Amino acid sequence: MKATSRRPVVIIGAGPVGVAAALMLARHGVRSLLLERHRDVYPLPRAVVADDEVRRILQSVGVHEEFAVLARPARGLRLLDARRRMITEFPRSMHGHHGFPQTSMFDQPELERLLRDALARRSECELWGGVEVVSVTQGTDGSSDPTGPVRVTFRRDGSDEAEHLWADAVLGCDGAGSLTRDAIGTLWEDLHFEESWRVIDVRTSRPVRTWEGAEQICSPTRPATFMRVGEDRYRWEFRLADDQPLDGPDGWERLRELVAPWVDLPPDALPGDDFEVIRQAQYTFRARLADRWRRGRIFLLGDAAHLTPPFVGQGLCAGLRDAYNLTWKLARVLQEGAPEGLLDTYERERKPHARHVIRIAVAVGWAMTGGQDRGAALRRAIVGTACRIPGVTEAVSRDLSPALTAGPLVRRRPRLTGRVLAGTFCPQPWVRHDGRRVRLDDVLGESFAVLTAVPSTAQMTAVATALGAPTIHVDDLGDDGTLAAWLARGRSDAVLLRPDRVVMDTVRVGTGDFADTAAWAPLLHTARRTADARPLTRNTTP
């Protein structure tokens, strides 16, 4: 077996989650190596939806302006009955809480190319294509040291010789069939949704009856999803059995019938005549959650950790949230000597969040299909009635990304009046900085930050100094009043923001100050490495 070097972080899988994770680590100064079995970007479209939180994440890795060129903002989601009559609509704003359209449609291969181009510009990142990982093992003896190096064994294309390298941490971004998940002994928790669907991506110049959003057809016999992805690009998803092909003469007639509610294809039209099927694939939509997301320094992200039906467009979004949550914590441990317990908060924060999103997707899926038993019609009727109750649609839209639960990095205080801000994201308006109009995150920097509407107190200054956080007064930002109003609604004078822009702690109006730094020092203390400390990277095996 051939031995190679040691790396701070090895990422298995160079899809959008893996590449974005590498870019996030790079901005914190952490070097990484991505291992990917494919040589190039997977050419066919898969994910097509990003929300405003994800666009903010893309901003953090420096590709948001390029992404805006290829993205198409969408107006929301409509649930329709079998006759295409409106059941309810979940509207989406063109300017969401994070400063971007709440829903954007895009072509995944185009996003992946943007991310890989950004990766190529970063010296901290390296990508090896044509590499198949065959095993991942924690510790030099396989199990003894949960903080010790991880051994990754792989083979290159065209070679039968196994090689290995060592890493201080491994991120498993290797999808639903994750080898990394098997390596840490994770089991799936079944969240009770499994259906076979056909996904069809089409390019056509024909008139299409559509609106600038997604449609879900709620029908026990022919549920479907439809959305406009680009200028002449459309996606349909139909629940179809494996033995109902859409190619060949019979399949073409079946496809014509399926898309007839949206586009007219004359009887003499042939495949490819102004209606090009770019891709069709059969998928089994599942709802599953990994029972553990970490073993030692091995982590699961994206589809390796959770699977969701696509009905609210949160599959890729959830994976990018995983990366955004984990990478700053991992960087703090690897670069600054923060305690290992900081990494325990990754699963603690992300797993309930992922479960919530999956349950929403399953609920929409059941609203669409209702199952095939006698209670199907009743369930659909109940969902339809509930969605007509004032405020329900707004709550569902808002709760696609609920607040993080209280924990070591989210300090909840007894509720007085107003919205609790701890665990939620800070909004991102446009602000003025150094004479330029920029987004708020460009001012906040890469680490913690204190955002205040009152003069800084000695204790605020002490907290900011301990965490290396700038203190920023909202009156100095020249925004449109968004930040001051947000603090006022939360009955807060100031907030402590984490590097991922989540509110960690608040100063409530007239009730005191931030928690004493001792409250989170056990997790965020950063001991300086000594000269004889184990280096983060070296060119020999342990």
XYZ file of C-alpha atoms in Angstrom:
542
model
C 0.000 0.000 0.000
C 1.390 3.353 -1.035
C 1.448 6.099 1.627
C 0.999 9.771 0.850
C 0.915 12.963 2.896
C -1.207 14.223 5.722
C -3.809 16.959 5.288
C -5.749 19.062 7.788
C -9.101 18.139 6.193
C -10.046 15.569 3.564
C -13.465 15.981 1.938
C -14.966 12.929 0.250
C -17.202 14.032 -2.611
C -16.800 17.162 -4.743
C -20.456 17.930 -5.331
C -21.763 21.365 -4.342
C -21.745 20.573 -0.608
C -18.178 19.248 -0.634
C -16.758 22.080 -2.736
C -18.622 24.724 -0.730
C -17.271 23.200 2.494
C -13.722 23.447 1.117
C -14.272 27.104 0.224
C -15.679 27.848 3.676
C -12.698 26.225 5.346
C -10.375 28.191 3.064
C -11.772 31.522 4.175
C -10.872 30.478 7.738
C -7.365 29.544 6.611
C -7.817 25.751 6.738
C -6.320 23.674 3.931
C -8.345 20.812 2.459
C -8.169 18.082 -0.157
C -11.265 16.926 -2.046
C -11.451 13.380 -3.386
C -13.984 12.781 -6.159
C -14.530 9.649 -8.228
C -15.742 11.601 -11.271
C -13.316 13.585 -13.387
C -15.687 16.449 -14.106
C -18.923 18.022 -12.928
C -21.855 15.633 -13.160
C -23.422 16.937 -16.386
C -27.134 16.357 -15.769
C -29.361 18.653 -13.687
C -30.446 17.495 -10.258
C -31.117 20.194 -7.630
C -32.877 23.256 -9.065
C -33.917 25.335 -6.019
C -31.990 27.596 -3.631
C -33.491 29.761 -0.895
C -32.240 33.132 0.325
C -30.325 31.578 3.222
C -28.374 29.455 0.742
C -27.706 32.448 -1.462
C -26.220 34.129 1.600
C -24.011 31.068 2.053
C -22.928 31.383 -1.583
C -22.105 35.016 -0.827
C -19.802 33.828 1.952
C -17.760 31.775 -0.534
C -17.658 34.566 -3.099
C -19.854 33.266 -5.934
C -23.135 35.084 -5.304
C -22.693 37.641 -8.076
C -21.981 34.965 -10.688
C -24.848 32.874 -9.306
C -27.243 35.821 -9.673
C -26.564 35.822 -13.424
C -27.686 32.215 -13.882
C -30.422 32.110 -11.199
C -34.095 32.818 -11.861
C -36.096 34.182 -8.876
C -39.397 32.373 -8.311
C -42.585 33.728 -6.803
C -43.398 30.734 -4.611
C -45.178 27.380 -4.464
C -48.768 26.564 -5.355
C -50.698 23.468 -4.342
C -53.298 22.632 -6.996
C -55.938 19.911 -7.122
C -56.223 17.327 -9.905
C -58.134 19.853 -12.044
C -55.405 22.457 -11.396
C -57.593 24.563 -9.120
C -55.758 26.436 -6.389
C -55.685 24.834 -2.937
C -53.207 27.292 -1.472
C -50.167 29.359 -2.345
C -46.939 29.832 -0.414
C -45.666 33.198 -1.698
C -41.966 34.004 -1.701
C -40.506 37.500 -1.537
C -38.041 38.937 -4.028
C -36.069 40.317 -1.053
C -35.939 37.907 1.872
C -34.495 38.109 5.367
C -31.021 37.267 4.066
C -31.006 39.976 1.396
C -31.792 37.795 -1.634
C -34.911 36.412 -3.346
C -36.467 33.783 -1.090
C -36.544 31.211 -3.905
C -34.260 30.969 -6.925
C -34.276 28.376 -9.707
C -30.979 27.277 -11.236
C -29.182 24.520 -13.109
C -27.012 22.468 -10.742
C -24.143 21.816 -13.194
C -23.801 25.585 -13.676
C -23.609 26.122 -9.902
C -21.034 23.346 -9.573
C -18.851 24.946 -12.239
C -19.009 28.284 -10.402
C -17.937 26.608 -7.181
C -15.116 24.689 -8.854
C -13.855 27.848 -10.546
C -13.757 29.518 -7.127
C -11.987 26.464 -5.716
C -9.298 26.719 -8.393
C -8.564 30.275 -7.264
C -7.876 29.234 -3.661
C -4.422 27.940 -2.776
C -5.836 26.312 0.368
C -7.916 23.840 -1.678
C -6.930 20.922 -3.871
C -9.202 18.612 -5.896
C -8.261 15.125 -7.020
C -10.679 13.743 -9.610
C -10.867 10.123 -10.714
C -10.280 8.881 -7.155
C -12.424 6.247 -5.460
C -12.302 6.156 -1.659
C -12.464 2.569 -0.406
C -12.224 2.997 3.375
C -12.161 5.589 6.160
C -10.766 4.667 9.583
C -10.573 6.768 12.739
C -7.323 6.625 14.717
C -3.988 5.025 13.984
C -5.193 1.684 15.373
C -8.716 1.985 13.973
C -10.562 3.192 17.066
C -8.449 4.223 20.048
C -8.135 7.988 19.634
C -11.285 9.961 18.717
C -9.214 13.105 18.198
C -6.389 11.377 16.386
C -5.771 11.275 12.657
C -8.167 9.627 10.227
C -6.848 7.255 7.575
C -8.428 7.505 4.119
C -7.675 4.701 1.666
C -8.344 5.235 -2.036
C -7.564 4.100 -5.569
C -6.955 6.231 -8.620
C -8.573 5.569 -11.996
C -6.828 2.793 -13.873
C -4.867 1.589 -10.846
C -5.393 -1.425 -8.611
C -2.916 -0.097 -6.065
C -4.411 1.229 -2.853
C -3.030 4.450 -1.420
C -3.761 6.168 1.836
C -3.372 9.527 3.465
C -4.014 10.920 6.913
C -6.270 13.792 7.896
C -7.045 15.696 11.070
C -10.709 15.566 10.007
C -12.779 13.962 7.244
C -16.031 15.359 5.861
C -18.261 12.772 4.201
C -20.078 14.641 1.433
C -20.478 11.453 -0.587
C -24.237 11.302 -1.021
C -27.032 8.885 -0.234
C -24.846 5.814 -0.785
C -22.175 7.224 1.514
C -19.186 5.029 2.280
C -18.360 7.466 5.077
C -21.718 6.814 6.722
C -21.053 3.079 6.706
C -17.547 3.674 8.067
C -18.836 5.285 11.265
C -21.587 2.714 11.773
C -24.515 5.034 11.158
C -28.025 3.673 10.614
C -30.960 5.342 8.853
C -34.037 6.462 10.772
C -37.042 6.029 8.484
C -39.325 9.100 8.451
C -41.994 7.253 6.473
C -42.074 8.428 2.915
C -40.998 6.356 -0.066
C -42.346 6.752 -3.605
C -41.006 6.204 -7.109
C -41.003 9.315 -9.310
C -39.771 10.211 -12.791
C -37.868 13.497 -13.146
C -37.892 15.068 -16.617
C -35.887 18.123 -17.651
C -36.945 19.757 -20.921
C -35.789 22.585 -23.151
C -38.517 23.980 -25.395
C -39.352 27.097 -27.393
C -43.055 26.229 -27.400
C -45.509 28.311 -25.346
C -45.811 26.865 -21.849
C -48.697 27.675 -19.525
C -46.832 28.569 -16.395
C -46.195 31.155 -13.719
C -42.875 32.167 -12.194
C -42.966 29.570 -9.437
C -43.480 25.875 -8.710
C -46.729 23.914 -8.926
C -47.566 20.770 -6.991
C -50.522 18.810 -8.384
C -52.299 17.088 -5.507
C -53.871 13.969 -6.947
C -54.078 10.356 -5.714
C -53.709 9.011 -9.265
C -51.349 11.446 -10.983
C -49.468 13.732 -8.586
C -46.927 15.955 -10.280
C -44.496 18.829 -9.800
C -43.823 21.489 -12.400
C -41.484 24.486 -12.430
C -39.768 26.824 -14.802
C -36.020 26.582 -14.280
C -34.629 28.921 -16.940
C -35.565 30.985 -19.967
C -36.470 27.888 -21.985
C -35.889 25.199 -19.361
C -38.634 23.359 -17.467
C -38.846 20.475 -15.030
C -41.645 17.994 -14.514
C -41.785 15.300 -11.863
C -44.449 12.567 -12.059
C -45.117 9.613 -9.821
C -44.592 6.777 -12.291
C -43.713 3.123 -11.955
C -40.444 1.790 -13.364
C -42.368 -0.032 -16.101
C -43.852 3.206 -17.520
C -41.048 4.503 -19.774
C -41.225 7.897 -21.465
C -38.940 7.038 -24.373
C -39.775 5.126 -27.529
C -43.080 5.579 -29.452
C -45.337 4.520 -26.567
C -43.330 6.549 -24.091
C -43.519 9.652 -26.283
C -47.317 9.407 -26.362
C -47.376 8.966 -22.595
C -45.149 12.041 -22.155
C -47.379 14.113 -24.450
C -50.359 13.192 -22.291
C -48.545 13.996 -19.053
C -47.402 17.483 -20.095
C -50.641 18.398 -21.921
C -51.931 20.615 -19.051
C -48.910 22.878 -19.584
C -47.810 22.629 -23.216
C -49.480 21.567 -26.483
C -47.568 19.043 -28.570
C -49.245 18.403 -31.959
C -49.967 14.751 -32.839
C -47.301 14.833 -35.542
C -44.641 16.336 -33.236
C -41.560 14.195 -32.826
C -39.112 14.010 -29.906
C -36.661 16.887 -30.239
C -38.972 19.045 -32.381
C -38.940 22.208 -30.254
C -39.311 19.938 -27.209
C -35.990 18.420 -26.193
C -35.870 16.037 -23.259
C -32.493 16.876 -21.720
C -32.735 14.248 -19.078
C -35.123 11.807 -17.503
C -34.328 9.729 -14.451
C -36.224 7.476 -12.088
C -35.818 8.306 -8.398
C -37.154 6.835 -5.215
C -38.002 9.810 -3.033
C -37.245 8.922 0.579
C -37.354 10.597 3.989
C -34.492 9.438 6.186
C -32.221 10.790 8.892
C -28.881 9.369 10.017
C -28.896 8.354 13.673
C -25.362 9.739 14.169
C -23.545 12.389 12.169
C -20.105 12.115 13.715
C -17.575 9.670 15.010
C -14.424 11.294 16.331
C -13.148 13.531 13.567
C -15.331 11.968 10.829
C -18.479 13.921 9.925
C -21.472 13.423 7.644
C -22.943 16.261 5.572
C -25.700 16.558 2.987
C -27.357 13.435 1.619
C -24.939 11.305 3.612
C -26.722 12.572 6.755
C -30.300 13.143 5.591
C -32.622 12.434 2.679
C -35.714 14.482 1.969
C -38.415 14.329 -0.698
C -37.922 17.314 -3.029
C -41.362 18.857 -2.602
C -40.176 22.041 -0.849
C -36.794 22.220 -2.604
C -34.627 21.805 0.492
C -32.322 18.871 -0.324
C -29.257 20.795 -1.473
C -30.127 23.712 0.799
C -29.916 21.447 3.861
C -26.496 20.164 2.821
C -25.089 23.660 2.379
C -26.468 24.592 5.804
C -24.596 21.598 7.247
C -21.341 22.880 5.782
C -21.946 26.445 6.977
C -22.662 25.250 10.513
C -19.715 22.864 10.797
C -16.814 24.553 9.016
C -16.331 27.555 11.290
C -16.373 25.271 14.336
C -13.904 22.845 12.784
C -11.630 25.730 11.814
C -11.681 27.040 15.361
C -10.674 23.621 16.708
C -7.981 22.956 14.113
C -6.531 26.463 13.808
C -6.997 27.939 17.257
C -7.060 24.974 19.619
C -10.699 25.299 20.700
C -11.970 22.292 22.696
C -13.243 19.209 20.901
C -16.664 19.670 22.514
C -17.347 22.531 20.104
C -17.733 19.931 17.352
C -20.497 18.164 19.301
C -22.769 21.145 18.617
C -22.835 20.358 14.871
C -25.209 17.400 15.084
C -27.000 18.876 18.085
C -27.944 21.976 16.076
C -28.342 20.586 12.575
C -30.175 17.302 13.198
C -33.417 18.781 14.676
C -33.355 21.411 11.934
C -33.034 18.764 9.206
C -35.784 16.666 10.784
C -38.121 19.667 10.761
C -37.499 20.394 7.074
C -37.958 16.730 6.110
C -41.277 16.611 7.945
C -42.505 19.671 6.055
C -41.512 18.026 2.768
C -43.281 14.808 3.779
C -46.401 16.785 4.726
C -46.456 18.428 1.296
C -45.855 15.033 -0.279
C -48.825 13.555 1.524
C -50.907 16.573 0.540
C -49.994 15.812 -3.071
C -50.542 12.074 -3.040
C -52.410 11.286 0.174
C -51.459 7.676 -0.202
C -53.748 5.136 -1.801
C -55.922 4.011 1.106
C -59.460 5.020 2.056
C -58.258 7.932 4.127
C -56.399 9.589 1.260
C -59.164 11.982 0.209
C -59.826 12.953 3.820
C -56.147 13.731 4.450
C -55.957 15.921 1.372
C -59.118 17.750 2.411
C -57.692 18.372 5.887
C -54.464 19.745 4.439
C -56.381 21.969 2.040
C -58.569 23.332 4.831
C -55.616 23.946 7.139
C -53.743 25.844 4.423
C -56.689 28.237 4.065
C -56.512 29.306 7.715
C -55.079 32.858 7.852
C -51.437 32.831 8.825
C -50.790 29.131 8.184
C -49.129 29.624 4.788
C -46.964 32.409 6.179
C -45.919 30.193 9.105
C -45.039 27.278 6.835
C -42.944 29.519 4.599
C -41.149 31.073 7.554
C -40.510 27.777 9.335
C -38.632 26.166 6.460
C -35.628 27.394 8.426
C -36.678 27.540 12.086
C -34.577 28.911 14.914
C -31.882 26.672 16.321
C -32.783 25.140 19.666
C -31.184 26.386 22.871
C -27.742 24.974 23.562
C -24.127 25.848 24.319
C -23.965 28.239 21.343
C -27.549 29.544 21.526
C -28.380 31.236 24.816
C -32.104 31.607 25.345
C -33.314 33.899 28.111
C -36.741 33.910 29.799
C -39.115 35.404 27.277
C -40.513 38.812 28.036
C -42.175 40.382 25.026
C -41.191 40.457 21.381
C -39.594 37.790 19.238
C -36.777 35.701 20.676
C -33.714 36.399 18.548
C -31.286 33.822 19.935
C -30.915 30.966 17.465
C -32.206 32.976 14.513
C -30.289 34.594 11.685
C -29.449 38.261 11.663
C -31.052 39.968 8.647
C -28.783 41.240 5.901
C -29.694 44.658 4.513
C -27.560 46.823 2.268
C -25.359 49.151 4.353
C -22.804 51.927 3.795
C -19.195 51.120 4.593
C -16.098 53.094 3.643
C -18.213 55.128 1.246
C -19.529 52.036 -0.570
C -22.889 50.294 -0.629
C -22.294 46.709 0.476
C -24.147 43.833 2.093
C -23.962 43.578 5.885
C -21.909 40.366 5.933
C -19.130 42.136 4.040
C -18.789 44.401 7.073
C -19.165 41.758 9.790
C -16.080 39.809 8.740
C -15.348 36.096 9.112
C -15.667 35.649 12.868
C -17.936 36.725 15.716
C -19.443 40.216 15.817
C -21.367 42.367 18.265
C -24.188 44.362 16.720
C -25.619 47.018 19.028
C -28.172 49.823 19.073
C -26.784 51.319 22.312
C -23.334 52.493 23.406
C -21.042 49.560 24.085
C -20.720 48.633 27.762
C -17.571 47.393 29.447
C -18.975 43.864 29.490
C -19.853 43.987 25.778
C -16.316 45.112 25.077
C -14.915 42.282 27.204
C -16.979 39.696 25.312
C -15.987 41.171 21.955
C -12.310 41.202 22.919
C -12.403 37.608 24.180
C -13.900 36.379 20.898
C -12.005 38.673 18.551
C -15.311 40.248 17.523
C -15.767 43.765 16.133
C -18.435 45.904 17.805
C -20.670 47.575 15.223
C -23.338 50.179 16.002
C -26.388 49.925 13.752
C -26.659 53.720 13.494
C -23.258 53.770 11.798
C -24.301 51.369 9.049
C -26.669 53.646 7.151
C -29.135 50.871 6.317
C -32.847 51.399 5.768
C -33.721 50.844 9.429
C -33.979 47.067 9.080
C -31.463 46.260 11.805
C -32.808 48.709 14.393
C -36.358 47.473 13.768
C -35.230 43.851 14.058
C -33.543 44.519 17.408
C -36.610 46.405 18.631
C -38.973 43.543 17.709
C -36.724 41.204 19.648
C -36.652 43.570 22.638
C -32.854 43.589 22.396
C -30.280 46.338 22.699
C -27.493 44.227 21.204
C -26.753 40.769 19.827
C -23.682 38.575 19.673
C -23.448 36.995 16.212
C -21.631 33.752 15.465
C -19.516 33.394 12.317
C -22.503 31.768 10.593
C -24.622 34.886 11.395
C -26.770 33.061 13.962
C -27.577 35.071 17.097
C -25.703 33.464 19.972
C -26.773 35.798 22.772
C -28.743 39.002 23.279
C -28.802 41.982 25.566
C -32.470 42.418 26.374
C -33.781 45.967 26.794
C -33.312 47.078 30.388
C -32.446 43.576 31.659
C -28.674 43.415 31.789
C -25.860 42.366 29.513
C -24.418 39.414 27.623
C -23.748 36.288 29.582
C -20.429 36.218 31.380
C -17.811 34.848 29.024
C -17.439 31.885 31.378
C -20.797 30.635 30.080
C -19.280 29.642 26.746
C -15.567 29.705 27.495
C -15.385 25.876 27.754
C -16.331 25.650 24.079
C -14.848 28.773 22.560
C -11.614 29.097 24.519
C -8.754 29.088 22.025
C -5.531 27.872 23.557
C -2.481 28.962 21.595
C -0.512 26.048 20.219
C 2.945 25.573 21.633
C 6.035 24.898 19.577
C 5.886 21.181 20.348
C 2.167 20.840 19.662
C 1.114 18.418 16.940
C 1.147 20.348 13.637
C -1.931 20.542 11.469
C -0.166 19.222 8.407
C 2.990 17.350 7.657
C 4.363 15.217 4.869
C 4.846 11.966 6.758
C 2.442 9.416 8.160
C 1.913 9.330 11.934
